[in-house]
Short mmCIF file of C-alpha atoms in Angstrom, two decimals:
data_model
loop_
_atom_site.label_atom_id
_atom_site.label_comp_id
_atom_site.label_asym_id
_atom_site.label_seq_id
_atom_site.Cartn_x
_atom_site.Cartn_y
_atom_site.Cartn_z
CA MET A 1114 24.92 1.94 5.03
CA LYS A 1115 23.11 4.83 6.68
CA ASN A 1116 21.15 5.66 3.52
CA ASN A 1117 20.17 2.00 3.04
CA VAL A 1118 18.68 1.86 6.52
CA ARG A 1119 16.86 5.13 5.93
CA LEU A 1120 15.43 3.86 2.62
CA LEU A 1121 14.33 0.60 4.29
CA ILE A 1122 12.56 2.55 7.04
CA TYR A 1123 10.83 4.82 4.52
CA THR A 1124 9.73 1.76 2.54
CA ALA A 1125 8.29 0.16 5.69
CA LEU A 1126 6.48 3.38 6.61
CA MET A 1127 4.97 3.70 3.13
CA THR A 1128 3.94 0.02 3.26
CA ALA A 1129 2.10 0.68 6.51
CA LEU A 1130 0.52 3.83 5.08
CA VAL A 1131 -0.71 1.96 1.99
CA PHE A 1132 -2.12 -0.80 4.20
CA ILE A 1133 -3.92 1.63 6.52
CA THR A 1134 -5.42 3.80 3.79
CA THR A 1135 -6.51 0.75 1.82
CA SER A 1136 -8.08 -0.95 4.83
CA ILE A 1137 -9.78 1.97 6.54
CA ILE A 1138 -10.87 4.33 3.76
CA LYS A 1139 -12.88 2.20 1.33
CA ILE A 1140 -16.17 2.49 -0.50
CA PRO A 1141 -17.82 -0.85 -1.42
CA ILE A 1142 -18.85 -1.40 -5.04
CA PRO A 1143 -22.22 -3.18 -5.30
CA PHE A 1144 -22.56 -6.42 -7.29
CA THR A 1145 -18.79 -6.96 -7.58
CA GLY A 1146 -17.59 -7.49 -4.02
CA GLY A 1147 -14.75 -5.01 -4.60
CA TYR A 1148 -14.14 -1.55 -3.28
CA ILE A 1149 -12.66 1.83 -4.13
CA HIS A 1150 -9.97 2.91 -1.68
CA ALA A 1151 -7.60 5.77 -0.91
CA GLY A 1152 -4.56 3.48 -0.96
CA ASP A 1153 -3.84 4.30 -4.60
CA MET A 1154 -2.95 7.84 -3.61
CA CYS A 1155 -0.30 6.50 -1.23
CA ILE A 1156 0.94 4.07 -3.89
CA PHE A 1157 1.61 6.95 -6.29
CA ILE A 1158 3.33 8.93 -3.53
CA ALA A 1159 5.50 5.91 -2.65
CA GLY A 1160 6.53 5.53 -6.28
CA ILE A 1161 7.47 9.18 -6.54
CA LEU A 1162 9.33 9.42 -3.22
CA LEU A 1163 11.03 6.01 -3.07
CA GLY A 1164 11.68 5.27 -6.72
CA PRO A 1165 10.36 2.41 -8.83
CA VAL A 1166 11.79 -0.59 -6.94
CA HIS A 1167 11.08 0.41 -3.35
CA GLY A 1168 7.82 2.10 -4.34
CA ALA A 1169 6.65 -1.11 -5.99
CA LEU A 1170 7.63 -3.13 -2.92
CA ALA A 1171 5.73 -0.77 -0.61
CA ALA A 1172 2.69 -0.82 -2.91
CA GLY A 1173 2.66 -4.58 -3.41
CA ILE A 1174 3.19 -5.58 0.19
CA GLY A 1175 0.79 -2.97 1.60
CA SER A 1176 -1.96 -3.86 -0.87
CA ALA A 1177 -1.45 -7.60 -0.34
CA MET A 1178 -1.68 -7.20 3.43
CA ALA A 1179 -4.91 -5.21 3.07
CA ASP A 1180 -6.40 -7.88 0.79
CA PHE A 1181 -5.40 -10.82 2.99
CA LEU A 1182 -6.50 -9.26 6.26
CA GLY A 1183 -9.66 -7.80 4.70
CA GLY A 1184 -10.84 -11.18 3.43
CA TYR A 1185 -10.62 -10.36 -0.27
CA ALA A 1186 -7.90 -12.87 -1.17
CA GLN A 1187 -9.27 -16.21 -2.34
#
């Protein structure tokens, strides 16, 4: 039980880190409306530290939050 709570907290922290680095550190790409961001670095770190399932959850939720709140989701 204690390890499950710890893993859940680490997943939530990595989700927040992916969201913050994707939202704040971005370089717009002209003519496409997209951007290059530093969130990918945190996604790779989440995958390495948390494993494939929890790393994918942190990456997916953090990136989705950045897209929705940044106005890129259509």
